[in-house]
Amino acid sequence: MNAPADLQIKLTSFSHGGGCGCKIAPGVLAEILKKSSGFPVPKELMVGIETADDAAVYKLNDEQALIATTDFFMPIVDDPYDFGRIAATNAISDVYAMGGTPIMALALVGMPINKLPVETIGKIIQGGESICAEAGIPIAGGHTIDSVEPIYGLVVLGLVHPSKVKRNADAKAGDKLILGKPLGVGILSAALKKNLLDEGGYAAMIENTTKLNKPGKALSDLSGVHALTDVTGFGLLGHLLELSRGAGLTAKLNMADIPLLPGVRKLAELGCITGASGRNWDGYGHDVVLANAVTPIEQMLLTDPQTSGGLLVSCDPGSVDEVLELFRREGFAHAAVIGEMAAGSAKVDVAP
């Protein structure tokens, strides 16, 4: 008996990169944006491109601000339904990372129509719809094109009180750093392409990448939470550097405290590393100080691109227990304190 058509097709074979590993390398992106022209910014625009934050925020009135974001990429897995779920979770995360509540989404769909069965494309879209339903929002429209590579994602709109917006640039010296999800998605995806990922590893990757970062909304209510972002394509180091640069502080990481997905160290040692990891390091490694005991494999873990990664919180020490308890209530068992912010130049120091 023949397998269903969508199981015979390896979606990842159509794409030159997968998930948030598709992002333009940070060094190249910085060069592109440096050459972009300035434009008048209305006073209502609370968050724009100035600190590379997760989404734009526009003040509507004294009680409401609109959050707008978009995210899309090529397949990170071969199962079309899982691909749709991962892409939707990743896109919605940016609203949570601003402390907001998502209210609506638009689908962005680019597919090689002459190569993928309609049933496969339908399952991708159904996967995205399932996550939007979990987040309590409709997909109210979108846009489709015939594309060389499969592309799927969302435009997501959300709301937040103007006084509760959580930017990535407001960390304070003495803050503790808390990471909501374990690292290693890029390594697991590389292992999948090499046929080295077992069923348990695949299950862990799907669970991690389809878990909505809902704690973000509750974190917006905590005055002790000063800065918030999510960890995606630039890896933990890249997104932490954005916090450091925005606040003009040094971030201090403890490698031993960083949660990792099961088996990622061994897989990394077997060579399951994405090309994006090296590009990330080339783009920002000059602003990272690694202790001598930090190994090359650990460097790869820190630059590993995270598709639909965890929230990264900078909060005062007195709020740590409350933040961790909030994560635990939402089922984020791996949430952990991984370091702190300190006075100093904008860089990241990594201890063993």
Coordinates of C-alpha atoms in Angstrom, one line a residue:
M1 CA 0.0 0.0 0.0
N2 CA 1.3 3.4 -0.9
A3 CA 1.9 6.1 1.7
P4 CA -0.2 9.2 1.6
A5 CA 1.3 11.8 -0.8
D6 CA 2.2 14.3 1.9
L7 CA 4.3 11.7 3.7
Q8 CA 6.2 10.8 0.5
I9 CA 7.3 14.4 0.1
K10 CA 10.1 15.8 2.2
L11 CA 9.2 19.5 2.6
T12 CA 12.7 20.4 3.8
S13 CA 14.1 19.2 0.5
F14 CA 12.5 22.2 -1.2
S15 CA 14.2 24.8 1.0
H16 CA 17.8 26.0 1.3
G17 CA 17.2 26.8 5.0
G18 CA 14.6 26.1 7.5
G19 CA 12.7 27.9 10.2
C20 CA 14.3 30.9 11.8
G21 CA 17.7 29.7 10.4
C22 CA 16.4 31.4 7.1
K23 CA 17.0 34.8 8.6
I24 CA 19.5 37.1 6.9
A25 CA 22.8 36.9 8.8
P26 CA 23.0 39.6 11.5
G27 CA 26.1 41.3 10.0
V28 CA 24.5 41.5 6.6
L29 CA 21.2 42.7 8.0
A30 CA 23.0 45.5 9.9
E31 CA 24.7 46.6 6.7
I32 CA 21.4 46.7 4.8
L33 CA 19.6 48.7 7.5
K34 CA 22.5 51.1 7.9
K35 CA 22.0 52.2 4.3
S36 CA 18.2 52.6 4.7
S37 CA 17.0 56.2 4.6
G38 CA 15.3 57.8 7.6
F39 CA 11.7 58.9 7.6
P40 CA 9.4 61.0 9.8
V41 CA 8.2 59.0 12.9
P42 CA 4.8 59.9 14.3
K43 CA 4.6 60.5 18.1
E44 CA 2.1 57.6 18.4
L45 CA 4.7 55.1 17.2
M46 CA 5.9 53.8 20.6
V47 CA 8.2 51.1 19.2
G48 CA 9.7 51.0 15.7
I49 CA 13.0 49.7 14.2
E50 CA 15.4 51.6 16.5
T51 CA 16.2 48.8 18.9
A52 CA 15.4 45.8 16.6
D53 CA 12.5 44.9 18.9
D54 CA 10.1 42.0 18.3
A55 CA 7.2 44.1 16.9
A56 CA 6.0 47.6 16.1
V57 CA 3.7 49.3 18.7
Y58 CA 1.4 52.2 17.8
K59 CA -0.6 54.0 20.5
L60 CA -4.3 54.2 19.6
N61 CA -5.5 56.0 22.8
D62 CA -4.8 56.2 26.5
E63 CA -5.9 52.6 27.1
Q64 CA -4.8 50.7 23.9
A65 CA -1.7 50.3 21.8
L66 CA -1.7 48.2 18.6
I67 CA 1.1 45.6 18.2
A68 CA 1.9 44.6 14.6
T69 CA 4.4 41.9 13.5
T70 CA 5.0 39.4 10.8
D71 CA 7.1 36.3 10.5
F72 CA 7.4 33.6 7.8
F73 CA 10.0 31.0 6.7
M74 CA 10.7 27.8 4.8
P75 CA 10.0 24.3 6.3
I76 CA 12.0 23.2 9.3
V77 CA 10.3 19.8 9.3
D78 CA 8.8 17.5 6.6
D79 CA 5.3 17.0 8.2
P80 CA 3.1 19.8 6.6
Y81 CA 0.8 20.0 9.6
D82 CA 3.7 20.4 12.0
F83 CA 5.3 23.0 9.7
G84 CA 2.2 25.1 9.8
R85 CA 1.9 24.8 13.6
I86 CA 5.5 25.8 14.1
A87 CA 5.4 28.8 11.8
A88 CA 2.2 30.1 13.4
T89 CA 3.5 29.7 16.9
N90 CA 6.7 31.6 16.0
A91 CA 4.8 34.5 14.4
I92 CA 2.4 34.9 17.3
S93 CA 5.3 34.9 19.8
D94 CA 6.3 38.4 18.9
V95 CA 3.0 39.8 20.3
Y96 CA 3.6 38.0 23.5
A97 CA 7.2 39.2 23.6
M98 CA 5.8 42.8 23.7
G99 CA 3.6 41.9 26.6
G100 CA 0.5 41.9 24.4
T101 CA -2.6 39.9 23.6
P102 CA -3.0 38.7 20.0
I103 CA -6.3 39.5 18.4
M104 CA -6.1 38.6 14.7
A105 CA -3.8 37.1 12.1
L106 CA -3.4 37.2 8.3
A107 CA -1.8 34.2 6.5
L108 CA 1.2 34.6 4.2
V109 CA 1.5 31.6 1.9
G110 CA 4.0 31.0 -0.9
M111 CA 4.0 27.5 -2.4
P112 CA 5.5 25.7 -5.5
I113 CA 2.1 24.9 -6.9
N114 CA 3.4 22.6 -9.6
K115 CA 5.4 20.5 -7.1
L116 CA 3.3 20.2 -3.9
P117 CA -0.1 18.5 -3.9
V118 CA -3.0 20.7 -2.9
E119 CA -3.6 18.4 0.1
T120 CA -0.1 19.0 1.4
I121 CA -0.5 22.8 1.2
G122 CA -3.9 22.5 2.9
K123 CA -2.4 20.6 5.8
I124 CA 0.2 23.4 6.3
I125 CA -2.6 26.0 6.5
Q126 CA -4.6 23.7 8.8
G127 CA -1.6 23.5 11.1
G128 CA -1.4 27.3 11.3
E129 CA -5.2 27.5 11.9
S130 CA -4.9 25.0 14.8
I131 CA -2.4 27.2 16.7
C132 CA -4.4 30.4 16.0
A133 CA -7.4 28.6 17.5
E134 CA -5.3 27.8 20.6
A135 CA -4.3 31.4 20.9
G136 CA -8.0 32.4 20.5
I137 CA -7.6 34.4 17.3
P138 CA -9.0 34.2 13.8
I139 CA -7.1 34.1 10.5
A140 CA -9.0 36.9 8.9
G141 CA -7.4 36.9 5.5
G142 CA -3.9 36.8 3.9
H143 CA -2.1 36.6 0.6
T144 CA -0.9 33.7 -1.5
I145 CA 1.7 33.4 -4.3
D146 CA 3.3 30.7 -6.4
S147 CA 6.8 30.3 -5.0
V148 CA 9.9 28.3 -5.8
E149 CA 10.2 27.3 -2.1
P150 CA 7.4 26.6 0.4
I151 CA 6.9 29.6 2.6
Y152 CA 4.3 30.0 5.4
G153 CA 3.8 32.5 8.2
L154 CA 1.5 35.1 9.6
V155 CA 0.9 38.8 10.1
V156 CA -0.3 39.1 13.7
L157 CA -2.0 42.0 15.4
G158 CA -2.3 42.4 19.1
L159 CA -3.3 44.9 21.8
V160 CA -1.5 46.1 25.0
H161 CA -2.0 48.9 27.4
P162 CA 0.5 51.7 26.5
S163 CA 1.9 51.7 30.0
K164 CA 2.5 47.9 29.9
V165 CA 4.5 47.6 26.7
K166 CA 7.7 45.5 27.4
R167 CA 10.5 46.6 25.1
N168 CA 13.8 44.8 24.6
A169 CA 15.8 48.0 25.5
D170 CA 14.8 48.7 29.1
A171 CA 16.9 46.2 31.2
K172 CA 18.5 47.6 34.3
A173 CA 21.8 46.9 36.0
G174 CA 21.3 44.1 38.6
D175 CA 18.4 42.5 36.7
K176 CA 18.3 38.7 36.6
L177 CA 17.9 37.0 33.2
I178 CA 15.3 34.3 32.8
L179 CA 14.9 32.0 29.8
G180 CA 11.5 30.4 29.2
K181 CA 12.4 27.5 26.8
P182 CA 15.5 25.3 26.4
L183 CA 17.9 25.8 23.5
G184 CA 18.8 23.4 20.7
V185 CA 16.0 23.6 18.0
G186 CA 18.5 24.4 15.2
I187 CA 20.7 21.4 16.2
L188 CA 17.6 19.1 16.3
S189 CA 16.5 20.4 12.9
A190 CA 20.0 19.7 11.5
A191 CA 19.9 16.2 12.9
L192 CA 16.5 15.7 11.3
K193 CA 18.0 16.6 7.9
K194 CA 20.8 14.1 8.5
N195 CA 18.4 11.3 9.6
L196 CA 20.0 11.3 13.0
L197 CA 17.0 12.5 15.0
D198 CA 15.0 9.7 16.8
E199 CA 11.3 9.8 17.6
G200 CA 11.9 11.2 21.1
G201 CA 14.1 14.0 19.7
Y202 CA 11.5 14.9 17.1
A203 CA 8.7 14.9 19.7
A204 CA 10.8 17.3 22.0
M205 CA 11.4 19.6 19.0
I206 CA 7.7 19.8 18.1
E207 CA 6.6 20.3 21.7
N208 CA 9.1 23.1 22.1
T209 CA 8.4 24.9 18.9
T210 CA 4.6 24.7 19.1
K211 CA 4.3 25.9 22.7
L212 CA 2.8 29.4 22.7
N213 CA 4.6 32.0 24.8
K214 CA 1.4 33.0 26.6
P215 CA 3.3 34.0 29.8
G216 CA 4.2 37.2 27.9
K217 CA 0.8 38.8 28.6
A218 CA 1.0 38.2 32.3
L219 CA 4.6 39.4 32.4
S220 CA 3.4 42.7 31.2
D221 CA 1.5 43.2 34.4
L222 CA 4.6 42.9 36.5
S223 CA 6.4 46.2 37.2
G224 CA 9.5 44.2 38.1
V225 CA 9.8 42.9 34.6
H226 CA 11.9 45.6 32.8
A227 CA 12.7 44.1 29.4
L228 CA 11.3 41.2 27.3
T229 CA 12.1 39.6 24.0
D230 CA 12.0 36.1 22.5
V231 CA 14.9 34.0 21.3
T232 CA 14.7 33.2 17.6
G233 CA 17.0 33.1 14.5
F234 CA 20.0 35.0 15.9
G235 CA 20.3 32.6 18.8
L236 CA 20.5 33.4 22.5
L237 CA 23.6 35.5 22.2
G238 CA 22.2 37.6 19.4
H239 CA 19.0 38.4 21.0
L240 CA 20.7 39.0 24.4
L241 CA 23.1 41.4 22.7
E242 CA 20.0 43.4 21.5
L243 CA 19.0 43.8 25.1
S244 CA 22.5 44.8 26.1
R245 CA 22.8 47.4 23.3
G246 CA 19.4 48.8 24.0
A247 CA 20.2 49.3 27.7
G248 CA 23.9 50.1 27.4
L249 CA 24.7 47.2 29.8
T250 CA 26.8 44.1 30.0
A251 CA 24.9 40.7 30.1
K252 CA 26.6 38.0 32.1
L253 CA 25.6 34.4 31.2
N254 CA 26.3 31.2 33.1
M255 CA 26.6 28.4 30.6
A256 CA 25.9 25.7 33.2
D257 CA 22.5 27.3 34.0
I258 CA 21.2 27.4 30.5
P259 CA 18.5 24.8 29.8
L260 CA 19.0 22.6 26.7
L261 CA 16.8 20.2 24.8
P262 CA 17.5 16.5 25.3
G263 CA 20.5 15.1 23.4
V264 CA 21.6 18.4 21.7
R265 CA 25.1 18.3 23.0
K266 CA 25.7 14.8 21.6
L267 CA 24.1 15.7 18.2
A268 CA 26.2 18.9 18.0
E269 CA 29.3 16.8 18.6
L270 CA 28.2 14.6 15.7
G271 CA 28.2 17.7 13.5
C272 CA 24.5 18.6 13.5
I273 CA 25.1 22.3 13.3
T274 CA 23.2 24.8 11.1
G275 CA 25.0 27.2 8.8
A276 CA 23.1 30.0 10.5
S277 CA 25.0 29.3 13.7
G278 CA 28.4 30.2 12.2
R279 CA 26.9 33.2 10.4
N280 CA 25.5 34.4 13.7
W281 CA 28.9 34.3 15.3
D282 CA 30.5 36.0 12.4
G283 CA 27.9 38.8 12.7
Y284 CA 28.2 39.6 16.5
G285 CA 31.0 37.4 18.0
H286 CA 33.2 40.5 18.4
D287 CA 30.8 41.7 21.2
V288 CA 30.9 38.4 23.1
V289 CA 33.6 37.4 25.6
L290 CA 33.8 33.6 26.2
A291 CA 35.6 32.3 29.2
N292 CA 38.4 29.8 28.3
A293 CA 36.4 26.9 29.7
V294 CA 33.5 27.6 27.4
T295 CA 33.9 25.0 24.6
P296 CA 33.4 25.4 20.8
I297 CA 30.3 23.2 21.1
E298 CA 28.8 25.5 23.8
Q299 CA 29.5 28.4 21.5
M300 CA 27.5 26.7 18.8
L301 CA 24.7 26.1 21.3
L302 CA 24.6 29.8 22.2
T303 CA 24.4 30.9 18.5
D304 CA 22.1 28.1 17.5
P305 CA 19.0 29.6 15.7
Q306 CA 15.9 29.0 17.7
T307 CA 12.7 28.7 15.7
S308 CA 9.8 29.7 18.0
G309 CA 12.1 29.9 20.9
G310 CA 11.5 31.0 24.5
L311 CA 10.9 34.4 26.1
L312 CA 13.9 36.1 27.5
V313 CA 13.1 38.2 30.6
S314 CA 15.1 40.8 32.4
C315 CA 13.6 41.5 35.8
D316 CA 14.7 42.8 39.2
P317 CA 15.9 40.1 41.7
G318 CA 12.8 40.5 43.9
S319 CA 10.5 39.4 41.0
V320 CA 12.4 36.2 40.0
D321 CA 10.2 33.8 42.1
E322 CA 7.0 35.4 40.7
V323 CA 8.3 35.2 37.1
L324 CA 9.4 31.6 37.5
E325 CA 6.1 30.6 39.1
L326 CA 4.2 32.3 36.2
F327 CA 6.2 30.2 33.7
R328 CA 5.6 27.0 35.7
R329 CA 1.8 27.6 35.8
E330 CA 1.8 27.8 32.0
G331 CA 3.7 24.6 31.7
F332 CA 7.2 25.9 31.0
A333 CA 9.0 23.5 33.3
H334 CA 12.5 24.4 31.9
A335 CA 12.3 28.1 32.7
A336 CA 15.5 29.1 34.5
V337 CA 17.7 32.0 35.7
I338 CA 20.6 32.1 33.3
G339 CA 22.5 35.2 34.2
E340 CA 22.2 38.9 35.0
M341 CA 22.7 42.4 33.6
A342 CA 25.5 44.6 34.9
A343 CA 27.0 48.0 34.4
G344 CA 29.5 48.0 31.6
S345 CA 29.7 48.3 27.8
A346 CA 27.2 46.6 25.5
K347 CA 28.5 43.0 25.3
V348 CA 27.9 39.5 26.6
D349 CA 30.3 37.7 29.0
V350 CA 29.9 34.0 29.1
A351 CA 31.1 32.0 32.1
P352 CA 31.3 28.1 32.2

